[in-house]
PDB file of C-alpha atoms in Angstrom:
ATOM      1  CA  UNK Q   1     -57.688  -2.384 -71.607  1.00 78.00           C
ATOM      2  CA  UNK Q   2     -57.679  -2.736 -68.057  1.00 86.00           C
ATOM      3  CA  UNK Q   3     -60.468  -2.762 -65.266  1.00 88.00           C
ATOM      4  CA  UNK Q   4     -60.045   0.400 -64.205  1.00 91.00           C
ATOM      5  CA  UNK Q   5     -60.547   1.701 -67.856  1.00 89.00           C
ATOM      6  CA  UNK Q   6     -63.414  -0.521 -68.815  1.00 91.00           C
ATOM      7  CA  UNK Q   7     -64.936   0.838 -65.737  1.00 92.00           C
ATOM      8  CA  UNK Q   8     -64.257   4.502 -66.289  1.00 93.00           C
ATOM      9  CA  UNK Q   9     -65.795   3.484 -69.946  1.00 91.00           C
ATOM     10  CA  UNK Q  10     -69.367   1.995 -68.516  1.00 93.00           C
ATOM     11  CA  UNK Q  11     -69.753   5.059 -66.720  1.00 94.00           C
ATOM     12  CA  UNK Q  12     -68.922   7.077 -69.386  1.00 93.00           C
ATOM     13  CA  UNK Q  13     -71.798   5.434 -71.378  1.00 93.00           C
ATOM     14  CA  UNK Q  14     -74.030   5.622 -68.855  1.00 93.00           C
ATOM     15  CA  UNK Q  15     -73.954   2.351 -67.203  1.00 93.00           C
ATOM     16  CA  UNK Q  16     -73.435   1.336 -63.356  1.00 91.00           C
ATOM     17  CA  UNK Q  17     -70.174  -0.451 -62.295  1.00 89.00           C
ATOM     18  CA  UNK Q  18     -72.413  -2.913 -60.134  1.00 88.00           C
ATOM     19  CA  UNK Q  19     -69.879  -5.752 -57.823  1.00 87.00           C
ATOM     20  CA  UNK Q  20     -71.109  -8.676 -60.498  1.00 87.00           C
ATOM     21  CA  UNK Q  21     -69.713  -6.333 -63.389  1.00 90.00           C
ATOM     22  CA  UNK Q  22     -66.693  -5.481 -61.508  1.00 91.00           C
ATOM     23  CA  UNK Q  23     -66.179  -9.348 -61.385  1.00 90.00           C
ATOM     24  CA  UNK Q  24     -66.693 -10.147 -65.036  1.00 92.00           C
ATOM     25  CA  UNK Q  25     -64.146  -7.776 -65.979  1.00 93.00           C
ATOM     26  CA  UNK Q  26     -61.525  -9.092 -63.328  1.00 92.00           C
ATOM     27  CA  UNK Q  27     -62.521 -12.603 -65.087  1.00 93.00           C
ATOM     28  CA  UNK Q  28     -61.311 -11.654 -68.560  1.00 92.00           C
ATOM     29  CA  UNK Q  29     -58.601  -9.235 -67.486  1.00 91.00           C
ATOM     30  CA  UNK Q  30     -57.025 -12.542 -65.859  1.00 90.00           C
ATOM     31  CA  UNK Q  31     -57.988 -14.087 -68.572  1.00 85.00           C
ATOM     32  CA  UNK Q  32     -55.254 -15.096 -71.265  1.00 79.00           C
ATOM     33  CA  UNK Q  33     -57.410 -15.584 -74.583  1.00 81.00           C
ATOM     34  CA  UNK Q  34     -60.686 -15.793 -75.566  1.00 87.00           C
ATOM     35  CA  UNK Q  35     -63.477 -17.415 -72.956  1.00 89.00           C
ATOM     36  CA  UNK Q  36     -66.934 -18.498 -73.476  1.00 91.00           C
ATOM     37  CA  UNK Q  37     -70.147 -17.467 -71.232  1.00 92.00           C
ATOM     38  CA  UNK Q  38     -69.715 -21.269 -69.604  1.00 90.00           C
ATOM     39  CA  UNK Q  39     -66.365 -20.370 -68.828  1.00 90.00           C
ATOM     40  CA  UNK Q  40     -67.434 -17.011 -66.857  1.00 91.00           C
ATOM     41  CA  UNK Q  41     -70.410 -19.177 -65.568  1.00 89.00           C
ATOM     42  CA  UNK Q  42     -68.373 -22.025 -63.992  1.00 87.00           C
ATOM     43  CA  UNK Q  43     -65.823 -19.510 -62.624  1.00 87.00           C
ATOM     44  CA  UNK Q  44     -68.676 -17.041 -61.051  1.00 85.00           C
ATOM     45  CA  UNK Q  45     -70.672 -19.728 -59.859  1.00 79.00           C
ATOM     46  CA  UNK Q  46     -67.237 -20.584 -57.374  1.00 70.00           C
ATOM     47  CA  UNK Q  47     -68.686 -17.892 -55.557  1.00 60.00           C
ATOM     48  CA  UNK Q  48     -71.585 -17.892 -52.927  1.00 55.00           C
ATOM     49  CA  UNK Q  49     -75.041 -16.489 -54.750  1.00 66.00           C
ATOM     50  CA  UNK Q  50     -75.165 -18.111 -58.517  1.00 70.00           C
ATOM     51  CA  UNK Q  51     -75.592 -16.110 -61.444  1.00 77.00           C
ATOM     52  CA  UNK Q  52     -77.920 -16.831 -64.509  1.00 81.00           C
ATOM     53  CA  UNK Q  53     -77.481 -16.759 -68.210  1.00 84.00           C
ATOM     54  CA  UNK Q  54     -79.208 -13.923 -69.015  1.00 88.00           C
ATOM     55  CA  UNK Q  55     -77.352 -12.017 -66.862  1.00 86.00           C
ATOM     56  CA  UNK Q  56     -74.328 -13.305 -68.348  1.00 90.00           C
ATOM     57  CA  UNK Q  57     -74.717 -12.886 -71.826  1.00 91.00           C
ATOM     58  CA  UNK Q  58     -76.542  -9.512 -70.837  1.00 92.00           C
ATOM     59  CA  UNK Q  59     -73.150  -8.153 -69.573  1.00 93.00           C
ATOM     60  CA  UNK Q  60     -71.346 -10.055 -72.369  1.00 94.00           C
ATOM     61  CA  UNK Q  61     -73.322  -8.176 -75.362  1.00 93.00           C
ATOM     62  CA  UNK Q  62     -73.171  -5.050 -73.527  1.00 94.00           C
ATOM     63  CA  UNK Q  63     -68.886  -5.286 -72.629  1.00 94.00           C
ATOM     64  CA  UNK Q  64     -68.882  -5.968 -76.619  1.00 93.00           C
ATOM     65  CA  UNK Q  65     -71.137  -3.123 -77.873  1.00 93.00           C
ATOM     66  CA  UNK Q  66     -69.290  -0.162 -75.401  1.00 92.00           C
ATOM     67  CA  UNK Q  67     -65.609  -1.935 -77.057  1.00 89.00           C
ATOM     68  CA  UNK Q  68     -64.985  -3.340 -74.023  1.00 93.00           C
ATOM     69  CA  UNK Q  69     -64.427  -7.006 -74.921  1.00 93.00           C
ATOM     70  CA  UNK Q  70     -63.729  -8.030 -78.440  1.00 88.00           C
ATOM     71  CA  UNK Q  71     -65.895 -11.567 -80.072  1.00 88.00           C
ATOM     72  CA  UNK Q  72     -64.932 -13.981 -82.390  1.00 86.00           C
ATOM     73  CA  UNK Q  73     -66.522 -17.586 -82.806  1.00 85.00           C
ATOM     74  CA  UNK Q  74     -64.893 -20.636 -82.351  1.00 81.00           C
ATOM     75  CA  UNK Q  75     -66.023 -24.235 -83.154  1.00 79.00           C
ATOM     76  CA  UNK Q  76     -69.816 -22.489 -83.468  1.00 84.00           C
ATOM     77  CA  UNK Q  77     -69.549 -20.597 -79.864  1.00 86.00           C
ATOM     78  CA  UNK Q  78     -69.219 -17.214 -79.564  1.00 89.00           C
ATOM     79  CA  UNK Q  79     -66.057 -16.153 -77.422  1.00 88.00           C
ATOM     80  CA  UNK Q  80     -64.819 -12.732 -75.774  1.00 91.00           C
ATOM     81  CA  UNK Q  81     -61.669 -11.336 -74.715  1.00 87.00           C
ATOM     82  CA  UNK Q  82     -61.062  -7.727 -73.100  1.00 87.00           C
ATOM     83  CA  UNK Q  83     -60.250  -5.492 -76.206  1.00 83.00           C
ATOM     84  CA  UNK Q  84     -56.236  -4.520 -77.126  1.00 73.00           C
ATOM     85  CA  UNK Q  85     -56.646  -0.956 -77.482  1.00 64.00           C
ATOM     86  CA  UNK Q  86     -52.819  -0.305 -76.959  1.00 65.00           C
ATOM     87  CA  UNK Q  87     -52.064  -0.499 -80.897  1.00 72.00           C
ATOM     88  CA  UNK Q  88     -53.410  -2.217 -83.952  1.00 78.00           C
ATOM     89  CA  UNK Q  89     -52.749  -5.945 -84.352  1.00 80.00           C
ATOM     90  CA  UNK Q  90     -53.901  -9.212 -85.148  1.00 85.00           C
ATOM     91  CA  UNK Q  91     -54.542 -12.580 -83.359  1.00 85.00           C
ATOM     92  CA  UNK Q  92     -53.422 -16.891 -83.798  1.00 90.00           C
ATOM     93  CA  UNK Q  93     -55.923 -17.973 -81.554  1.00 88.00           C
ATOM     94  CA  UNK Q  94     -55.810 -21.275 -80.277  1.00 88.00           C
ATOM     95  CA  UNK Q  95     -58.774 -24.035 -81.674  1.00 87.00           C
ATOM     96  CA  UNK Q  96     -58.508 -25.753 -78.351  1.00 87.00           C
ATOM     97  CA  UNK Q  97     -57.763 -24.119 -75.232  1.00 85.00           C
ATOM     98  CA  UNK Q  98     -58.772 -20.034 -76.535  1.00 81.00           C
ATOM     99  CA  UNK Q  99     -55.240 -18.482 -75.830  1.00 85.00           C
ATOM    100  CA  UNK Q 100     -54.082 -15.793 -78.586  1.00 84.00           C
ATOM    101  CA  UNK Q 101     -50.414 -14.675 -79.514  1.00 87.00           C
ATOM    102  CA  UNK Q 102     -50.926 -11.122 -81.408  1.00 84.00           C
ATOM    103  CA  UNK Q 103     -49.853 -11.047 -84.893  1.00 86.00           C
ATOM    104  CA  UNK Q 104     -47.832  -7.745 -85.642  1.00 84.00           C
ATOM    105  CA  UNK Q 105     -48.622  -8.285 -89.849  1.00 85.00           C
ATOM    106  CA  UNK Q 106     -51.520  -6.758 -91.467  1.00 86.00           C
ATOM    107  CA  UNK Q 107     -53.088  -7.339 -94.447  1.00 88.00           C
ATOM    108  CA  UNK Q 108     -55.078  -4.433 -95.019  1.00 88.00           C
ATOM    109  CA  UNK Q 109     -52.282  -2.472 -97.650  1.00 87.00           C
ATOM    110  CA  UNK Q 110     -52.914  -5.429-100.301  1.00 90.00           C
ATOM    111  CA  UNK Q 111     -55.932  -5.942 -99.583  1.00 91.00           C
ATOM    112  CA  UNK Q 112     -57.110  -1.857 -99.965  1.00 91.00           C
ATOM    113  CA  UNK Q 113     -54.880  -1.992-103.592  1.00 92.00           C
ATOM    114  CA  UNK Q 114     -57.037  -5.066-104.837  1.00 93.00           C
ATOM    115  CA  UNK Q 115     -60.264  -3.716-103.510  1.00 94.00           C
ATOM    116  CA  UNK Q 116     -59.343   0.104-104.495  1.00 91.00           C
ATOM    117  CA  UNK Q 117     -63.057   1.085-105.787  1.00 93.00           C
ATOM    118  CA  UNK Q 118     -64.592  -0.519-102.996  1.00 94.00           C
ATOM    119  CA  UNK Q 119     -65.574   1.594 -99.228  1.00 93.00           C
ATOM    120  CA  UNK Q 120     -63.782  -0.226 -96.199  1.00 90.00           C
ATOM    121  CA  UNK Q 121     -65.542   0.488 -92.872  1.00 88.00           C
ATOM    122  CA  UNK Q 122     -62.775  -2.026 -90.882  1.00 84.00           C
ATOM    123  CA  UNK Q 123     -61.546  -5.279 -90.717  1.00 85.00           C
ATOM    124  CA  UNK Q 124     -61.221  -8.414 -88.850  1.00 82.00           C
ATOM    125  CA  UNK Q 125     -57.971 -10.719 -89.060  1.00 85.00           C
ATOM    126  CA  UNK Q 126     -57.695 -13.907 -87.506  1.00 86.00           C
ATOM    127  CA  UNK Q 127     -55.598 -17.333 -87.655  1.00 90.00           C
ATOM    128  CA  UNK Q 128     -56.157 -20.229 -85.857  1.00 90.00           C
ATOM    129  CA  UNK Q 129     -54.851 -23.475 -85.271  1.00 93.00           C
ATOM    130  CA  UNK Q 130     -53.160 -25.401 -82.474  1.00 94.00           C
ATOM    131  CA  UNK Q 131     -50.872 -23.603 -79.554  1.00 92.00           C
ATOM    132  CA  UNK Q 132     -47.534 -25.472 -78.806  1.00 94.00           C
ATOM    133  CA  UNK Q 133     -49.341 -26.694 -75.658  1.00 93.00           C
ATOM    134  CA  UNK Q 134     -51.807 -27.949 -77.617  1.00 93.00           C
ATOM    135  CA  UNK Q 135     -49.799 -29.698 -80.094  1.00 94.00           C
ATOM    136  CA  UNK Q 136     -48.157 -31.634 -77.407  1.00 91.00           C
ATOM    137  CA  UNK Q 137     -51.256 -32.267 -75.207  1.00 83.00           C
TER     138      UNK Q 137
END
């Protein structure tokens, strides 16, 4: 997903595409992997007129609940990256500096033969470890 269409989405659901928005998404359309709120924080606050949490994490839960961003949690911290709508796939994310490499492989097939009595409303697949960078660093 792309500014544009995470824009044309939050007015789709009803929601203003205010400057401060507009920035957040820029931030994690740059953005290669998954960021915290202190990461947004420290690269909003470059600007002139600060921001505050609430705000933030306001934006944050919102992004997530409209499928803008997707979450996942990292050493106890909750992390977002602007959602892969393009096709399905997985993600290696990186313990230590956030970036993800998509996995093409999923599980689901064996996983819907072992659980075949069972309802499954969607899934979540994730690895994580160290990035080459990171293994060096």
């Amino acid at each position: 997903m792309n500014v544009e269409e995470a824009i044309e989405l939050l007015k789709e659901k009803g929601y203003k595409a205010t400057g401060r928005r507009k920035d957040i998404l820029g931030y994690f359309a740059e953005s290669d992997g998954y960021r915290t709120a202190k990461d947004l924080i420290q690269y909003l606050d470059k600007g002139e007129d600060g921001i505050s949490f609430d705000t933030i994490y306001r934006n944050l839960h919102l992004y997530h609940d409209v499928g803008i961003l997707e979450s996942t949690e990292l050493n106890g911290e909750k992390h977002f990256r602007m959602n892969c709508t393009s096709h399905h796939h997985h993600h290696f994310i990186c313990n230590d500096c956030g970036k993800t490499k998509e996995i093409e492989v999923c599980p689901m097939e064996e996983v819907t033969r072992k659980l075949a009595n069972y309802e499954i409303d969607g899934h979540k697949f994730e690895i994580y470890g160290l990035c080459p960078d990171c293994q060096h660093a």
